[in-house]
Short mmCIF file of C-alpha atoms in Angstrom, two decimals:
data_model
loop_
_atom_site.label_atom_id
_atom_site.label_comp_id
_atom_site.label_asym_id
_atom_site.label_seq_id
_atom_site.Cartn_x
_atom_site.Cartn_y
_atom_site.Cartn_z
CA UNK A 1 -23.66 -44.44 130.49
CA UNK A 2 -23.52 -40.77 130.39
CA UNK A 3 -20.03 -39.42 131.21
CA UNK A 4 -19.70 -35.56 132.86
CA UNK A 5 -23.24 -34.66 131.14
CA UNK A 6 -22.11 -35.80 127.67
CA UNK A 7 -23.73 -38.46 125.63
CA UNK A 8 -21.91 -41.42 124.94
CA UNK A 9 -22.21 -44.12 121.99
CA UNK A 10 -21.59 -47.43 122.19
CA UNK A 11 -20.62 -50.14 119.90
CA UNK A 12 -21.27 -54.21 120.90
CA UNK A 13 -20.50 -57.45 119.26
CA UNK A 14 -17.43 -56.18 117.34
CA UNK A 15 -15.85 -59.56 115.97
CA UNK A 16 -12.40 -58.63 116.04
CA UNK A 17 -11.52 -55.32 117.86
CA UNK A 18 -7.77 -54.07 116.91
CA UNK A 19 -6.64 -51.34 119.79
CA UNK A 20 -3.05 -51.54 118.92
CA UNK A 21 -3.27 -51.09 122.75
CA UNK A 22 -1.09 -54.74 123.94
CA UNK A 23 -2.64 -53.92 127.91
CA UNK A 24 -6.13 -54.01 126.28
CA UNK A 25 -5.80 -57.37 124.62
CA UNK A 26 -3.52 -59.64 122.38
CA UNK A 27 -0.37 -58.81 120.83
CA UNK A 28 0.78 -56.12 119.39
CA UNK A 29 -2.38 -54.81 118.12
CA UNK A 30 -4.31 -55.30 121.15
CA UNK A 31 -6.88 -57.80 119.81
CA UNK A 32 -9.57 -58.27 121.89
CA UNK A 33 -12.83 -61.00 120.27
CA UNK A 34 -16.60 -60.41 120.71
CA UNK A 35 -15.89 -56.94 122.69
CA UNK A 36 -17.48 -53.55 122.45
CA UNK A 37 -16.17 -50.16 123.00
CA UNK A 38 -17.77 -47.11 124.04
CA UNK A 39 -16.99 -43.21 122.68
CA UNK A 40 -17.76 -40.42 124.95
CA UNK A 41 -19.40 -37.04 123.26
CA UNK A 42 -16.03 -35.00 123.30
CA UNK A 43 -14.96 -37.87 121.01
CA UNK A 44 -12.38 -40.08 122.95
CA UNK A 45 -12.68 -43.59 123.63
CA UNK A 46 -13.95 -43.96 127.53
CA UNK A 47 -14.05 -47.54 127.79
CA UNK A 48 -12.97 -50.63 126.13
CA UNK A 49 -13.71 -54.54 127.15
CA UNK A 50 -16.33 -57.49 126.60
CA UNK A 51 -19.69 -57.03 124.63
CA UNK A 52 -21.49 -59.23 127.16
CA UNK A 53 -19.98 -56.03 129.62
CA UNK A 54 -20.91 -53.38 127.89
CA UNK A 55 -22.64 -50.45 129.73
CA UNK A 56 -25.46 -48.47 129.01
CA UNK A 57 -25.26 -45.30 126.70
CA UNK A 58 -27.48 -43.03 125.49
CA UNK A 59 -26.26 -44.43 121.21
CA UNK A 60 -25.80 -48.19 120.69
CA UNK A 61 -24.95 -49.86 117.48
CA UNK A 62 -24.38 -53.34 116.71
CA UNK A 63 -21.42 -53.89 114.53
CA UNK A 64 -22.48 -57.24 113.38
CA UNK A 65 -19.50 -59.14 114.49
CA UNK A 66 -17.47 -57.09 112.25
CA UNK A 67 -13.79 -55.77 112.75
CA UNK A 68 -13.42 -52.34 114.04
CA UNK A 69 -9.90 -50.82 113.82
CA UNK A 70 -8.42 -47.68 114.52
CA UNK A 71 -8.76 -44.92 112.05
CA UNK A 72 -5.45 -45.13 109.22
CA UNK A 73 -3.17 -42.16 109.96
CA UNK A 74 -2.36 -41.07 106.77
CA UNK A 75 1.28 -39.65 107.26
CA UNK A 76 2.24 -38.75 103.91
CA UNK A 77 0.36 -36.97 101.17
CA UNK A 78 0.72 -34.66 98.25
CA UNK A 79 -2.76 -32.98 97.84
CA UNK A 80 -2.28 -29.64 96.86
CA UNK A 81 -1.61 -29.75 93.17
CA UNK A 82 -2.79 -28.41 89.84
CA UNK A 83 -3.71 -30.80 86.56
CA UNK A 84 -2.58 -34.47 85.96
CA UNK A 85 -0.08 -36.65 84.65
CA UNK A 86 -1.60 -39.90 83.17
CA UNK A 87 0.42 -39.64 80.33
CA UNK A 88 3.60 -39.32 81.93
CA UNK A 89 2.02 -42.28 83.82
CA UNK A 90 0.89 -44.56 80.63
CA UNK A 91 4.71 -43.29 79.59
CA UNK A 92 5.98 -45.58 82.68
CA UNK A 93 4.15 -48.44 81.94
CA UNK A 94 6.04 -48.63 78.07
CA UNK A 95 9.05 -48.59 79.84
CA UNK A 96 10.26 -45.30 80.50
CA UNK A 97 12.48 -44.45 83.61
CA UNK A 98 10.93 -42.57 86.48
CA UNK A 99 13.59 -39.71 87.17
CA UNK A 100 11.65 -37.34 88.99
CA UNK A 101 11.66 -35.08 86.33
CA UNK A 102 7.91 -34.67 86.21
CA UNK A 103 7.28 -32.63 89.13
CA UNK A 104 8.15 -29.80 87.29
CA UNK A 105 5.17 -30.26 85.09
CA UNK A 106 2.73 -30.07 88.18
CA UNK A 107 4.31 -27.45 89.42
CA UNK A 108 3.52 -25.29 86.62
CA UNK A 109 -0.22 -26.47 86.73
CA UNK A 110 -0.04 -25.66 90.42
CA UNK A 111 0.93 -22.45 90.04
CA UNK A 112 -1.98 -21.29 86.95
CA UNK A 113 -4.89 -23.22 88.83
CA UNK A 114 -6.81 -21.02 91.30
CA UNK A 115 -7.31 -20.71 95.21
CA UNK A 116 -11.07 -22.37 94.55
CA UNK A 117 -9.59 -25.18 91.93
CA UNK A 118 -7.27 -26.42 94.38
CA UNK A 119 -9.43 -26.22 97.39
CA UNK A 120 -11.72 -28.37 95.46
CA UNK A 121 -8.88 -30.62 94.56
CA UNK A 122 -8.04 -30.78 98.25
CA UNK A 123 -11.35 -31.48 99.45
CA UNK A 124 -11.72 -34.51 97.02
CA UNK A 125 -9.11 -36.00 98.07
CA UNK A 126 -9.45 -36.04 101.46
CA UNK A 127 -13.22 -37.38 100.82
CA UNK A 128 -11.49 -40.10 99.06
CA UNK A 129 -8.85 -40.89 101.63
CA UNK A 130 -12.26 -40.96 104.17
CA UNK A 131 -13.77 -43.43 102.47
CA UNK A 132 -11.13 -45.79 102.49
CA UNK A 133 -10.72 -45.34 106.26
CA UNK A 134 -7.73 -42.67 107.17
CA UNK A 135 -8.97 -40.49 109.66
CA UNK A 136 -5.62 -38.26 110.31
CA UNK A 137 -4.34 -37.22 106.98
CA UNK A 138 -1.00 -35.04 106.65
CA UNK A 139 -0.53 -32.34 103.34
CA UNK A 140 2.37 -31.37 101.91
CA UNK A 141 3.31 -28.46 99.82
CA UNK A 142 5.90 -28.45 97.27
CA UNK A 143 4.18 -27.80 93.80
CA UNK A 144 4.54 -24.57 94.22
CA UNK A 145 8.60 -23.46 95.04
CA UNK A 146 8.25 -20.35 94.84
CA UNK A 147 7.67 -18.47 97.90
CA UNK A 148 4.10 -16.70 96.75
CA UNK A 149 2.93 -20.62 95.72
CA UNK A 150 4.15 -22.33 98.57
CA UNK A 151 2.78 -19.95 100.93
CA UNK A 152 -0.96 -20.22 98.87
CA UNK A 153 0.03 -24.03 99.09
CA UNK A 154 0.38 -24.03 103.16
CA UNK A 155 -2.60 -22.05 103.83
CA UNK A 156 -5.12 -23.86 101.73
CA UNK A 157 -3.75 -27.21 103.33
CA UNK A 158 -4.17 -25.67 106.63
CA UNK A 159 -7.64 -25.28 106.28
CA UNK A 160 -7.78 -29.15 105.98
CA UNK A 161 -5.06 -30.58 108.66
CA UNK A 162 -3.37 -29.53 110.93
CA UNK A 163 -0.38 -31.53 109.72
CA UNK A 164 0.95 -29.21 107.16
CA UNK A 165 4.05 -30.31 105.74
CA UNK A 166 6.41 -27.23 104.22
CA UNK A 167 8.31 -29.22 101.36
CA UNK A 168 9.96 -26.31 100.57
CA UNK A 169 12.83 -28.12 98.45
CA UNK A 170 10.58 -30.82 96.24
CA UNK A 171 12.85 -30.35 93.11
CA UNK A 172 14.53 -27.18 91.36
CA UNK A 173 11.58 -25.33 89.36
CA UNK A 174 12.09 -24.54 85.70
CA UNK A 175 13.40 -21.12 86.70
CA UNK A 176 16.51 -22.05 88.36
CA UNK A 177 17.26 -25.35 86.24
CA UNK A 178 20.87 -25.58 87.08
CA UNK A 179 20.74 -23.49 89.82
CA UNK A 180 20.02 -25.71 93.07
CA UNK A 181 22.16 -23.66 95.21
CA UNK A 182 20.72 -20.72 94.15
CA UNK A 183 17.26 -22.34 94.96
CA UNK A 184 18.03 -23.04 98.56
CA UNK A 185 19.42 -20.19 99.32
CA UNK A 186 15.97 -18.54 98.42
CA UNK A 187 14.33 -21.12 99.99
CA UNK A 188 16.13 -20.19 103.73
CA UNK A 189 16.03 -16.93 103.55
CA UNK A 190 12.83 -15.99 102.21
CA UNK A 191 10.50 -19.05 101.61
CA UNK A 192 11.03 -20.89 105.02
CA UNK A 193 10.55 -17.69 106.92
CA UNK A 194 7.65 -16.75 105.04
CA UNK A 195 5.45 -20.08 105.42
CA UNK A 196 7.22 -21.80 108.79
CA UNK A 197 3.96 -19.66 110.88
CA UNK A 198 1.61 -22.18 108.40
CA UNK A 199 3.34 -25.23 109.00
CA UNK A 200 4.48 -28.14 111.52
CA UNK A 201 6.36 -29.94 109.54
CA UNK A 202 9.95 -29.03 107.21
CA UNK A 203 10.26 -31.81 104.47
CA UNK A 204 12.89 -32.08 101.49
CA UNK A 205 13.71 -34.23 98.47
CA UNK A 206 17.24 -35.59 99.74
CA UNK A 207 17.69 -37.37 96.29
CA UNK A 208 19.68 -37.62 92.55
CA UNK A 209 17.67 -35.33 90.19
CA UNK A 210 16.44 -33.43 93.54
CA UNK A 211 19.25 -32.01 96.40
CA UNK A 212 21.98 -33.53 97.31
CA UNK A 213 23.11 -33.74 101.18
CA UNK A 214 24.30 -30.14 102.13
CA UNK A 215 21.35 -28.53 100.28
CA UNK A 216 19.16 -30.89 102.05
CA UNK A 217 21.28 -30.25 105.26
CA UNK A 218 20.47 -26.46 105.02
CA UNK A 219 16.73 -26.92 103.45
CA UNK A 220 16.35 -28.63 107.33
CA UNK A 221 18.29 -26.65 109.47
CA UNK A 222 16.33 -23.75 108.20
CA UNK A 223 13.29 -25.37 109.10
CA UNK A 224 14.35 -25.99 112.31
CA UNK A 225 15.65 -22.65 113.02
CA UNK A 226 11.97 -21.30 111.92
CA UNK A 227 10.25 -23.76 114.26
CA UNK A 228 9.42 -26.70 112.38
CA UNK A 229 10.15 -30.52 112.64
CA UNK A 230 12.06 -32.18 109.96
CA UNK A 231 10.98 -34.82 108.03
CA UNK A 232 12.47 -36.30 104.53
CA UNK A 233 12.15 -37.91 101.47
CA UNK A 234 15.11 -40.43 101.01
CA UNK A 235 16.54 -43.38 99.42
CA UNK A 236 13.84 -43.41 96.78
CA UNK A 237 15.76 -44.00 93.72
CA UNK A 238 19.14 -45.43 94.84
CA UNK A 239 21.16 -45.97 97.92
CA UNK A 240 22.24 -42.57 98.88
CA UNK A 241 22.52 -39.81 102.15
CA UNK A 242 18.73 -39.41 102.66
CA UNK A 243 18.48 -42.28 105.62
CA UNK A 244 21.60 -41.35 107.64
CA UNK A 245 20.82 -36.76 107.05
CA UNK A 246 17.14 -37.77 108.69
CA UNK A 247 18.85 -39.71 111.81
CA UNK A 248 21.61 -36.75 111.83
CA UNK A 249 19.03 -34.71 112.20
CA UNK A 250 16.29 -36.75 114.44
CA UNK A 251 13.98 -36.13 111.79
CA UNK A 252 10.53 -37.64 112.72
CA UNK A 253 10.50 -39.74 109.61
CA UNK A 254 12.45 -40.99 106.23
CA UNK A 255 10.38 -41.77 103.67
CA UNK A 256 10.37 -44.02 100.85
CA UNK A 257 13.22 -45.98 101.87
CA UNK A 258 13.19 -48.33 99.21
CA UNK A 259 17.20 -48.80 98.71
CA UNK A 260 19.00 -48.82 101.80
CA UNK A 261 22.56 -50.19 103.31
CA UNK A 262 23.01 -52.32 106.30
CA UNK A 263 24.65 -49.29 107.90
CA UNK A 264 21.33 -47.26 107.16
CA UNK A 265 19.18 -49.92 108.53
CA UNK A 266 21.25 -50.23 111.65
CA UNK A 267 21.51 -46.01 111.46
CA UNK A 268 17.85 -46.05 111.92
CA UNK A 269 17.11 -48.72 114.60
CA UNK A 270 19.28 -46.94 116.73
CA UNK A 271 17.22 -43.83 116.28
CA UNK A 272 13.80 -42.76 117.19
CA UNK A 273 13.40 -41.74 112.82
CA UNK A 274 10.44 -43.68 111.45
CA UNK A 275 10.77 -45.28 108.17
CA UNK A 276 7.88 -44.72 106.19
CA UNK A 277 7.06 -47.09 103.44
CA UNK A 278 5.12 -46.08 100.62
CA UNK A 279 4.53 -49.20 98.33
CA UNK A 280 1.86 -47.33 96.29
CA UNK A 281 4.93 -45.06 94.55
CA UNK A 282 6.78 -48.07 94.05
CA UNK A 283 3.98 -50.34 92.49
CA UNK A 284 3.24 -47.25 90.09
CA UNK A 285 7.15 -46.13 89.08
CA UNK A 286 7.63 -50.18 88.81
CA UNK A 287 10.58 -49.23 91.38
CA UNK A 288 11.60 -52.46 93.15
CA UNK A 289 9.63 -52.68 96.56
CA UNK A 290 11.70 -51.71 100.05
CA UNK A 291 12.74 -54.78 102.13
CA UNK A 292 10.46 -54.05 105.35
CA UNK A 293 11.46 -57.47 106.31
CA UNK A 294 14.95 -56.37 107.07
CA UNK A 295 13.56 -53.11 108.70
CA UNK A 296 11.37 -54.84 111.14
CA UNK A 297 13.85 -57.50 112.10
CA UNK A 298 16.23 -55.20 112.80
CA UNK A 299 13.76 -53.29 114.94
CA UNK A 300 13.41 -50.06 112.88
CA UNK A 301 9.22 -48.49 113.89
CA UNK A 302 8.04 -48.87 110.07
CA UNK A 303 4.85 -46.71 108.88
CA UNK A 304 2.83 -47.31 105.88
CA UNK A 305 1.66 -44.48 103.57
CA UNK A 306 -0.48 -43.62 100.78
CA UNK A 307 1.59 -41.24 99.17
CA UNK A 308 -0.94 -39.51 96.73
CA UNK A 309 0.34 -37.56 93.93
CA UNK A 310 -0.25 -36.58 90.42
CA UNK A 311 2.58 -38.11 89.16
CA UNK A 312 3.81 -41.50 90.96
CA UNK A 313 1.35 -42.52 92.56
CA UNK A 314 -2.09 -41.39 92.17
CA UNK A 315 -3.89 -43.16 95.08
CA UNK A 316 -5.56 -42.47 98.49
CA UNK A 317 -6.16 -45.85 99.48
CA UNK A 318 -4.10 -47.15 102.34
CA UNK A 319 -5.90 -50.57 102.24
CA UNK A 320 -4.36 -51.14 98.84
CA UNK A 321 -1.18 -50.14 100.18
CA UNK A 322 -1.44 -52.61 103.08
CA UNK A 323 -2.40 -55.57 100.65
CA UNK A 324 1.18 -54.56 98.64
CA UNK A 325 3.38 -54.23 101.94
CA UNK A 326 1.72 -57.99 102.99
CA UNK A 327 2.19 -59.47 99.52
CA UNK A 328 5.50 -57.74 98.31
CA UNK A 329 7.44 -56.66 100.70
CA UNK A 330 6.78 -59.53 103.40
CA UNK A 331 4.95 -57.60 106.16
CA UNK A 332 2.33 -60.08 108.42
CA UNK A 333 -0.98 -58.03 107.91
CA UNK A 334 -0.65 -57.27 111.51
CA UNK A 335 2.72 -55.34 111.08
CA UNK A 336 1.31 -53.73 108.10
CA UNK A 337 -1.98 -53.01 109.87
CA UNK A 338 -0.07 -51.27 112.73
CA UNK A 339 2.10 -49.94 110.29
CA UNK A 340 -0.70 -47.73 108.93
CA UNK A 341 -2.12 -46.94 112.02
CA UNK A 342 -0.30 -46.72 115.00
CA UNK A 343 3.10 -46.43 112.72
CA UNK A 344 1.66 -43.09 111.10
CA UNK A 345 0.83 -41.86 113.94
CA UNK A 346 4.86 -42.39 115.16
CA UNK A 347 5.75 -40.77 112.00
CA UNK A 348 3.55 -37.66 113.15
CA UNK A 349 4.45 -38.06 116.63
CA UNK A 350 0.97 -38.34 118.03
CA UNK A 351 -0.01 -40.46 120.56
CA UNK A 352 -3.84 -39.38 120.17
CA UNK A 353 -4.72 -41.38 116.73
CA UNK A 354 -3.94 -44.48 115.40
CA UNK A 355 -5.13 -46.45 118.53
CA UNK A 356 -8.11 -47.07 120.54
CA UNK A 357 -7.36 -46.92 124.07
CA UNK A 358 -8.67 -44.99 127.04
CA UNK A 359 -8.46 -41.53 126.07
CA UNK A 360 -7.14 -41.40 122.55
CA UNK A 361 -9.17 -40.02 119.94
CA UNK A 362 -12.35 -42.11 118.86
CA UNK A 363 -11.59 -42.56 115.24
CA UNK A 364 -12.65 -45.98 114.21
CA UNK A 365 -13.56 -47.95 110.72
CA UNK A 366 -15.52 -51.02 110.61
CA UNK A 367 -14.83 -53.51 108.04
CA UNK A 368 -17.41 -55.33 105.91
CA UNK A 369 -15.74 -58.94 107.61
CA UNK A 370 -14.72 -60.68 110.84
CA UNK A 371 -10.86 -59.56 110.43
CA UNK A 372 -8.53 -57.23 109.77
CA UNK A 373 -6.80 -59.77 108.01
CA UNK A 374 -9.17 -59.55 104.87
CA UNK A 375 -7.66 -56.17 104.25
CA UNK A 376 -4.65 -57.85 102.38
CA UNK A 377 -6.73 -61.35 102.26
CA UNK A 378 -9.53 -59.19 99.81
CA UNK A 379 -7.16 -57.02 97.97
CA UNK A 380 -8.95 -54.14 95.70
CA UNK A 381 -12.32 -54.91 97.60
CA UNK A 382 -13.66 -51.66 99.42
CA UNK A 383 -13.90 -53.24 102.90
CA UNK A 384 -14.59 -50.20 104.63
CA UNK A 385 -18.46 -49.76 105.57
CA UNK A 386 -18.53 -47.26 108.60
CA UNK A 387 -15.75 -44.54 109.66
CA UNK A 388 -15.89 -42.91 113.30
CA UNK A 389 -14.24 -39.06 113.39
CA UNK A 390 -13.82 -37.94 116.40
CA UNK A 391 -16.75 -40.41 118.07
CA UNK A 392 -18.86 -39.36 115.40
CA UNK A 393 -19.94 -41.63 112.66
CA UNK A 394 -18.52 -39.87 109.43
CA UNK A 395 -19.33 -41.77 106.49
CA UNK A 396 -21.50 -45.38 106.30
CA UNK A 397 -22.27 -47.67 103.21
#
C-alpha cells in the first residue's frame, strides 16, 4: 500500500490494539483484538482494522500478538534543572514534612550549571521518558525565577518540545524571601514579557509556602495578556484556591489535585479544566493519594502524569505511575491507561497524540504482553519493547 508516493509500514497480529478511538472498536479505548494498523511515511496512522485485512505496504512487522497502544503524552514535567536532592529525599523518608521549601535549593544549582550541563540533563531525560513509552513530553521552567534563568530555561526546553511551559511563579527565590509581591510584580512586567515569545504554556504554584490566589491571579492574567495558555499547580498540599482560580480562568489543566472539596470537584466537571494526577509526587512526599474515584464519577476528564523533578519526585516513568493510580487511587487500568494517553493529550489540548485513529499522529509502543492491562498487572517490570515516533520506529529492545 503506497499512499500519495510515500512508503507506508504496517503492523499485523497486534493482540490487543488500544485506539482510544470508541468508532474504531470497544469502549472507551477503542479496543480492537487480532488487528493491524498501518502508518503512512509523513507519520500518521492511514488505516486501522483486522490483521486477516491488512493491506500491502512497502514495511511489515509482526507484533507477535502483543499490545500496541498509543504513545503516553507526557503532560507534566520538570526537566530543566541543575544538581539533585536525594538527601532532601532520604530526609522524607525519616519523617520529615514536604513543605516545598526545597525548590529553592535547585534553583540555585539551576542557575550555576551551564547551557551544555543542562542540555545534557534535558536530553537524558527525555531518553528516559522514551524508553518507558511517552512520545509527547511537555517542559517546564521554573528553576530559574529570575528573568535571565527563566529565559535560558525556555529556550533550551524549546529545543526539545514544543510544549514549553513558562512557570514563571514556582516559589519566591532566596532573593526576595518575604517578598512575594515584590516577586510577581517582576515576574509581569519583565519576566512574562521577556520569555512569553518561547513559550505556549503560563503555569504557577497556586499553593501555602508558594502564592496565594491574587498573586497567582496576576502570575496568569499576565500570561494571558502575553499570549500564553494557563495552566496550574493546585491543591497539592491542602484544600485551598488552586482548583476553583484554574476553572476561573479556563485554564487547560489543574494539577496535582490531591485535596479537593465537593464544590471543587463539581467546579471542575462543569468546566472543560483537566485534572491532572500525578501519583509519582505523592508516592515520593508520602502525601496521601488524590481520590480519582470521586473525579471520574463525577465526570471530571482526569490525566495522568509523570511529574519528574529533582526534588519530589524523581521519575520519568508513566507506567509506574499508571500501576499507582490502578492500585491507590482506584482507577480501572483502562481509565488510567486513557488517562495517560488520551487524558494528556486533553491537558495539552491536542487532538493529534494520544490516540491512534485515522489521521492522528503515528506514535505507538508495543508491550512485551497480550494487554495493556499488565501495565498495572506487572508493576516495576519494563514492559515497553518497541516505541513508534512519528511512524518511525524510535527505540526497540
Amino acid at each position: 500500500m503506497t499512499t500519495n508516493g510515500s512508503r507506508t509500514t504496517v503492523l499485523t497480529n497486534i493482540g490487543t490494539l488500544v485506539t482510544n478511538d470508541p468508532t474504531l472498536g470497544e469502549g472507551k479505548l477503542g479496543v480492537r483484538h487480532d488487528a493491524a494498523i498501518v502508518f503512512d511515511d509523513d507519520g500518521v496512522v492511514a488505516w486501522v482494522g483486522d490483521s486477516a485485512d491488512a493491506p500491502a505496504a512497502d514495511i511489515g512487522q509482526d507484533i507477535g500478538g502483543r499490545a500496541l497502544l498509543p504513545g503516553f503524552v507526557e503532560s507534566h514535567s520538570h526537566l530543566v534543572f541543575g544538581g539533585e536532592r536525594s538527601e532532601e529525599f532520604a530526609a522524607r523518608m525519616a519523617g520529615e514534612k514536604y513543605a516545598a521549601g526545597g525548590i529553592r535549593n535547585t534553583i540555585e544549582a539551576t542557575r550555576s550549571a551551564t547551557d551544555e550541563q543542562l542540555q545534557a540533563n534535558v536530553r537524558r531525560l527525555l531518553d528516559e521518558s522514551l524508553r518507558s513509552g511517552s512520545t509527547t513530553v511537555e517542559c517546564k521552567t521554573g528553576y530559574g525565577q529570575n528573568t535571565e534563568s527563566e529565559l535560558r530555561s525556555a529556550l533550551i526546553a524549546g529545543q526539545f518540545t514544543d510544549e514549553v511551559t513558562l512557570l514563571a511563579a514556582h516559589v519566591p527565590p532566596p532573593e526576595y524571601a518575604g517578598r512575594a509581591d515584590d516577586y510577581v510584580a517582576m515576574a509581569c512586567d519583565e519576566m512574562i514579557p521577556a520569555c512569553a515569545p518561547h513559550a505556549k504554556w503560563i503555569d504557577v504554584f497556586c499553593e501555602r509556602g508558594a502564592f496565594n490566589r491574587e498573586q497567582a491571579h496576576a502570575v496568569l492574567s499576565a500570561g494571558v495578556a502575553a499570549g500564553l495558555i494557563p495552566r496550574v499547580h493546585g491543591n497539592q498540599l491542602g484544600e485551598g484556591p488552586g482548583v476553583q482560580l484554574a476553572v476561573e480562568m479556563g485554564a487547560a489543566s489543574v494539577d496535582h489535585v490531591t485535596y479537593v472539596t465537593a464544590e471543587d470537584i463539581d467546579a471542575l466537571a462543569q468546566s472543560s479544566t483537566v485534572a491532572t494526577l500525578l501519583p509519582g509526587a505523592d508516592f515520593s512526599t508520602r502525601n496521601k493519594y488524590p481520590d480519582a474515584r470521586a473525579l471520574l464519577d463525577a465526570g471530571v476528564t482526569v490525566a495522568l502524569g509523570a511529574d519528574c523533578n529533582p526534588g519530589t519526585c524523581y521519575t520519568t516513568s508513566l507506567p509506574f505511575c499508571i500501576a499507582i493510580a490502578v492500585r491507590d487511587m482506584h482507577m480501572t487500568p483502562a481509565e488510567a491507561v486513557w488517562a495517560a494517553t488520551a487524558g494528556g493529550a486533553r491537558a495539552l489540548q491536542r487532538t493529534d497524540v494520544g490516540t491512534l485513529s485515522l489521521g492522528t499522529r503515528a506514535d505507538a509502543i508495543a508491550l512485551d504482553a497480550p494487554s495493556y492491562l499488565h501495565l498495572a498487572y506487572r508493576p516495576g517490570v519494563p514492559l515497553v519493547r518497541e516505541v513508534w515516533k512519528n511512524g518511525a520506529l524510535a527505540t526497540s529492545y
